[in-house]
């Protein structure tokens, strides 16, 4: 059969499921395109199942699942481009891009994915903070009262402890132990560490100087820590004995990472911020408008990198020595410009979900100066609003710089803080600068923003490829031998050995005897159990696709431990970002799939912690993932770990062991390549 054209296959599937308007949501796991369909009457299930490259179709869990195999990512990418933005599973951890992205786009995607789970909490807390500030401004709330203290803590805690929240999402993004990364974030915010920073006295760790800085509300340090921790954990997995690994990994991680972050990340961010501040201060003295333009344009970019906190000590020092800080003056233009661009998104976007976030984010940004929800939830993912906000902030900052505008007290730049700018420089130019910054950012965003697709309307019609008639010379699609494409596109019972008497014996010696007697070959590959538990025959697994053998011969194991280990030595060829499935290949050419649980892709990584990534070399017994199986079961999912030999059709013999209790590392499937 001719090679499958997977982008064309995506078009064919879309036509046969009733078009883009009939697809409510699309995601994919490691082998299946998973569709939520509005009207199943419009779906031609038989026609989809007969498409070249489709192994089978199944309805389960409220989804129409198209089983494709290893090339499902290619099909999904083409399929998703035909859908409205919100039908595409953009938040799914399974989404992958087949195109090489620029470093800027990769950084934006990284930051956005880490902030996405917490952006609504940020938006709500920012709005809360705006109301508290408004109550103080109107005299309704006394800032010296205990009521204010309680409300202010409730409103400010999310931003204050932002590194802890980001530790959770960063851990999932890099596949590290989230509790260890949370502990690292907690150390950065520990009261005694904060006190070391506030005293200003020299700090040393084992004789090494530590340049202290504030990690309150910081972003980049904990993300970098998570990235470094991923390498450290993988290294420890390879060298630490299993008997002591569980407690020594956190011990070593904390001992290494906390000092490393304080010694390296703190100084880097501090020196970078101080260098920028020194340069901008020089420009202020040389040409106030230029210094103001740079400060107004860069302030929110510094917020993204967490470098803005390095400027705060300079602001405070200026306030205590001369009573104001010219360097801080243009920052208000930057803040209001980002809020205005977010407001334009709220008014311009056709996406109801985008507007739901943009509205409160714009309000909290403009009124309270809390721009994190606006930046991370709206402007940074869309890019243009961020850029337009930078332009508006630069122009507004230049005007404020000309007027030498500044606050005479330390405030968070916002509309409610404008009274603090009345007494330094030209307040009129400060107001004009703020107004110009907001108008520029708002108009540019409103006029040039891609309006997006409405949530309830199909994407603009594009001509889908008309499916060609089935190749009459090819084997019938129902014939398992006819299915081609992905290496996992194999059919049930496609090898003689899978139903041989050796399968009844289940031992290595019988498999070896068969290999010598029937094929003349003696090479035998033991594929071992990835987890301890109760082994069941593949046909008893409560998933139609796996039970049918469509994804290869194998076994299921009901797990009794939370660590899933590699069943072979070889290379990791695919990893579901949600951590629920791994593709492996041995040097002998045996390709297999370890699929953890039934439909657990829907958990989107919750309760899963990856230990490997695509391209890693592993030995049999190496940790693939840690899974909280009790939590998986509480969430309503079957925890059965499924092990299938995905290229069964290309192998001499594939013999599953008999059902019954099994220990991790014991033979589960015997393969003769």
CSV table of N, CA and C in Angstrom, one decimal, residues 11 14 19-21 81-84 453-454 457-465:
chain,number,residue,atom,x,y,z
A,11,UNK,N,-7.7,15.8,6.8
A,11,UNK,CA,-8.8,16.4,6.1
A,11,UNK,C,-9.9,15.4,5.9
A,14,UNK,N,-11.9,14.8,9.1
A,14,UNK,CA,-12.7,16.0,9.4
A,14,UNK,C,-14.0,16.0,8.5
A,19,UNK,N,-17.4,17.7,9.6
A,19,UNK,CA,-16.9,19.0,9.4
A,19,UNK,C,-16.5,19.7,10.8
A,20,UNK,N,-15.8,20.8,10.6
A,20,UNK,CA,-15.3,21.5,11.8
A,20,UNK,C,-16.4,22.0,12.8
A,21,UNK,N,-17.6,22.3,12.2
A,21,UNK,CA,-18.7,22.8,13.1
A,21,UNK,C,-19.3,21.7,13.9
A,81,UNK,N,-5.6,22.6,12.8
A,81,UNK,CA,-5.5,23.9,12.1
A,81,UNK,C,-6.9,24.1,11.4
A,82,UNK,N,-7.7,23.1,11.2
A,82,UNK,CA,-9.0,23.3,10.5
A,82,UNK,C,-10.1,23.7,11.5
A,83,UNK,N,-9.8,23.7,12.8
A,83,UNK,CA,-10.8,23.9,13.8
A,83,UNK,C,-10.7,25.4,14.4
A,84,UNK,N,-11.8,25.8,15.0
A,84,UNK,CA,-11.8,27.1,15.7
A,84,UNK,C,-10.8,27.0,16.8
A,453,UNK,N,-11.5,33.5,16.5
A,453,UNK,CA,-12.8,32.9,16.0
A,453,UNK,C,-13.7,32.8,17.2
A,454,UNK,N,-15.0,33.1,17.0
A,454,UNK,CA,-16.0,33.0,18.1
A,454,UNK,C,-16.0,31.6,18.6
A,457,UNK,N,-18.8,29.5,16.8
A,457,UNK,CA,-18.9,29.5,15.4
A,457,UNK,C,-17.7,28.8,14.8
A,458,UNK,N,-18.0,28.0,13.7
A,458,UNK,CA,-16.9,27.3,13.1
A,458,UNK,C,-15.9,28.2,12.4
A,459,UNK,N,-14.7,27.7,12.3
A,459,UNK,CA,-13.7,28.5,11.6
A,459,UNK,C,-14.1,28.8,10.2
A,460,UNK,N,-13.5,29.9,9.6
A,460,UNK,CA,-13.8,30.2,8.2
A,460,UNK,C,-13.6,29.0,7.3
A,461,UNK,N,-14.5,28.8,6.4
A,461,UNK,CA,-14.5,27.6,5.6
A,461,UNK,C,-13.3,27.5,4.8
A,462,UNK,N,-12.6,26.4,4.8
A,462,UNK,CA,-11.5,26.2,3.9
A,462,UNK,C,-11.7,24.9,3.2
A,463,UNK,N,-11.3,24.8,2.0
A,463,UNK,CA,-11.6,23.7,1.1
A,463,UNK,C,-10.8,22.5,1.6
A,464,UNK,N,-11.5,21.5,2.2
A,464,UNK,CA,-10.9,20.3,2.6
A,464,UNK,C,-10.7,19.4,1.4
A,465,UNK,N,-9.7,18.6,1.5
A,465,UNK,CA,-9.4,17.7,0.5
A,465,UNK,C,-10.5,16.7,0.3
